[in-house]
């Protein structure tokens, strides 16, 4: 679930900070997952995080239609 992933990423960020490590990618990743949890709830499957990116970009992800 998205809530568990957001929690685990926060633990990684907090651990990096506690040892003075520079972790900008982890910080950005945590911010994105935390936003997804806030908007959609932590109980949803982690694949639902794509909705956040779809809303931010206006691009719908999905299977390409075949002819």
Short mmCIF file of N, CA and C in Angstrom, two decimals, residues 7-62:
data_model
loop_
_atom_site.label_atom_id
_atom_site.label_comp_id
_atom_site.label_asym_id
_atom_site.label_seq_id
_atom_site.Cartn_x
_atom_site.Cartn_y
_atom_site.Cartn_z
N UNK A 7 6.02 5.71 4.19
CA UNK A 7 6.65 5.59 5.51
C UNK A 7 8.09 5.08 5.38
N UNK A 8 8.29 4.07 4.56
CA UNK A 8 9.63 3.50 4.39
C UNK A 8 10.59 4.50 3.75
N UNK A 9 10.10 5.26 2.79
CA UNK A 9 10.96 6.28 2.16
C UNK A 9 11.32 7.35 3.18
N UNK A 10 10.36 7.74 4.04
CA UNK A 10 10.65 8.73 5.08
C UNK A 10 11.71 8.21 6.03
N UNK A 11 11.64 6.93 6.38
CA UNK A 11 12.67 6.36 7.25
C UNK A 11 14.04 6.47 6.59
N UNK A 12 14.11 6.19 5.29
CA UNK A 12 15.38 6.29 4.57
C UNK A 12 15.89 7.73 4.57
N UNK A 13 14.99 8.68 4.34
CA UNK A 13 15.38 10.10 4.34
C UNK A 13 15.86 10.52 5.72
N UNK A 14 15.11 10.15 6.75
CA UNK A 14 15.50 10.50 8.11
C UNK A 14 16.84 9.88 8.48
N UNK A 15 17.07 8.65 8.04
CA UNK A 15 18.35 7.99 8.32
C UNK A 15 19.49 8.71 7.62
N UNK A 16 19.27 9.08 6.37
CA UNK A 16 20.29 9.83 5.63
C UNK A 16 20.62 11.13 6.34
N UNK A 17 19.58 11.85 6.76
CA UNK A 17 19.80 13.11 7.47
C UNK A 17 20.55 12.90 8.79
N UNK A 18 20.25 11.80 9.47
CA UNK A 18 20.87 11.56 10.78
C UNK A 18 22.38 11.33 10.68
N UNK A 19 22.83 10.89 9.51
CA UNK A 19 24.28 10.68 9.34
C UNK A 19 24.92 11.76 8.49
N UNK A 20 24.12 12.79 8.17
CA UNK A 20 24.65 13.92 7.41
C UNK A 20 24.79 13.66 5.92
N UNK A 21 24.09 12.66 5.42
CA UNK A 21 24.17 12.32 4.00
C UNK A 21 23.31 13.26 3.17
N UNK A 22 23.75 13.55 1.98
CA UNK A 22 23.03 14.36 1.02
C UNK A 22 22.11 13.42 0.23
N UNK A 23 20.81 13.65 0.30
CA UNK A 23 19.86 12.72 -0.31
C UNK A 23 18.71 13.44 -1.01
N UNK A 24 19.01 14.30 -1.98
CA UNK A 24 17.94 15.07 -2.61
C UNK A 24 16.94 14.22 -3.39
N UNK A 25 17.39 13.16 -4.02
CA UNK A 25 16.47 12.30 -4.75
C UNK A 25 15.51 11.60 -3.80
N UNK A 26 16.02 11.13 -2.68
CA UNK A 26 15.16 10.50 -1.68
C UNK A 26 14.15 11.51 -1.12
N UNK A 27 14.58 12.74 -0.91
CA UNK A 27 13.68 13.77 -0.40
C UNK A 27 12.56 14.05 -1.40
N UNK A 28 12.89 14.17 -2.67
CA UNK A 28 11.87 14.40 -3.70
C UNK A 28 10.93 13.21 -3.82
N UNK A 29 11.49 12.02 -3.75
CA UNK A 29 10.68 10.80 -3.83
C UNK A 29 9.69 10.75 -2.67
N UNK A 30 10.17 11.06 -1.49
CA UNK A 30 9.27 11.07 -0.33
C UNK A 30 8.17 12.11 -0.50
N UNK A 31 8.51 13.28 -0.98
CA UNK A 31 7.50 14.33 -1.16
C UNK A 31 6.41 13.86 -2.13
N UNK A 32 6.79 13.20 -3.21
CA UNK A 32 5.80 12.72 -4.18
C UNK A 32 4.90 11.64 -3.58
N UNK A 33 5.48 10.69 -2.89
CA UNK A 33 4.69 9.62 -2.28
C UNK A 33 3.79 10.16 -1.18
N UNK A 34 4.29 11.10 -0.38
CA UNK A 34 3.48 11.69 0.68
C UNK A 34 2.29 12.44 0.08
N UNK A 35 2.51 13.15 -1.02
CA UNK A 35 1.43 13.86 -1.69
C UNK A 35 0.38 12.88 -2.22
N UNK A 36 0.83 11.79 -2.80
CA UNK A 36 -0.10 10.77 -3.30
C UNK A 36 -0.94 10.18 -2.17
N UNK A 37 -0.31 9.91 -1.04
CA UNK A 37 -1.04 9.37 0.11
C UNK A 37 -2.07 10.39 0.59
N UNK A 38 -1.68 11.66 0.63
CA UNK A 38 -2.60 12.69 1.09
C UNK A 38 -3.80 12.81 0.16
N UNK A 39 -3.57 12.74 -1.14
CA UNK A 39 -4.64 12.92 -2.11
C UNK A 39 -5.53 11.69 -2.27
N UNK A 40 -4.94 10.50 -2.22
CA UNK A 40 -5.67 9.28 -2.57
C UNK A 40 -5.85 8.30 -1.43
N UNK A 41 -5.11 8.48 -0.36
CA UNK A 41 -5.20 7.58 0.78
C UNK A 41 -4.07 6.56 0.78
N UNK A 42 -3.69 6.16 1.96
CA UNK A 42 -2.56 5.26 2.11
C UNK A 42 -2.87 3.80 1.87
N UNK A 43 -4.15 3.45 1.79
CA UNK A 43 -4.51 2.05 1.65
C UNK A 43 -4.51 1.56 0.20
N UNK A 44 -4.44 2.48 -0.74
CA UNK A 44 -4.47 2.08 -2.15
C UNK A 44 -3.18 1.38 -2.56
N UNK A 45 -3.29 0.57 -3.57
CA UNK A 45 -2.14 -0.12 -4.14
C UNK A 45 -1.13 0.90 -4.67
N UNK A 46 0.13 0.57 -4.58
CA UNK A 46 1.19 1.49 -4.98
C UNK A 46 1.12 1.88 -6.46
N UNK A 47 0.47 1.09 -7.29
CA UNK A 47 0.37 1.48 -8.70
C UNK A 47 -0.51 2.71 -8.88
N UNK A 48 -1.31 3.03 -7.87
CA UNK A 48 -2.18 4.20 -7.94
C UNK A 48 -1.41 5.51 -7.89
N UNK A 49 -0.13 5.47 -7.50
CA UNK A 49 0.67 6.69 -7.46
C UNK A 49 0.76 7.32 -8.85
N UNK A 50 0.56 6.53 -9.88
CA UNK A 50 0.60 7.06 -11.25
C UNK A 50 -0.48 8.12 -11.46
N UNK A 51 -1.58 8.05 -10.71
CA UNK A 51 -2.63 9.06 -10.84
C UNK A 51 -2.10 10.46 -10.53
N UNK A 52 -1.20 10.54 -9.56
CA UNK A 52 -0.61 11.83 -9.20
C UNK A 52 0.15 12.41 -10.38
N UNK A 53 0.93 11.56 -11.04
CA UNK A 53 1.71 12.02 -12.19
C UNK A 53 0.80 12.35 -13.37
N UNK A 54 -0.27 11.60 -13.52
CA UNK A 54 -1.23 11.89 -14.59
C UNK A 54 -1.86 13.27 -14.37
N UNK A 55 -2.27 13.55 -13.14
CA UNK A 55 -2.88 14.85 -12.85
C UNK A 55 -1.89 15.99 -13.03
N UNK A 56 -0.66 15.78 -12.63
CA UNK A 56 0.35 16.83 -12.72
C UNK A 56 0.73 17.15 -14.15
N UNK A 57 0.69 16.15 -15.03
CA UNK A 57 1.15 16.34 -16.40
C UNK A 57 0.02 16.48 -17.41
N UNK A 58 -1.17 16.05 -17.03
CA UNK A 58 -2.28 16.04 -17.98
C UNK A 58 -2.21 14.90 -18.99
N UNK A 59 -1.32 13.98 -18.73
CA UNK A 59 -1.14 12.82 -19.62
C UNK A 59 -1.71 11.59 -18.93
N UNK A 60 -2.56 10.86 -19.65
CA UNK A 60 -3.13 9.63 -19.10
C UNK A 60 -2.25 8.46 -19.48
N UNK A 61 -1.79 7.75 -18.48
CA UNK A 61 -0.96 6.57 -18.72
C UNK A 61 -1.87 5.37 -18.91
N UNK A 62 -1.46 4.46 -19.69
CA UNK A 62 -2.27 3.27 -19.90
C UNK A 62 -1.80 2.51 -21.11
#
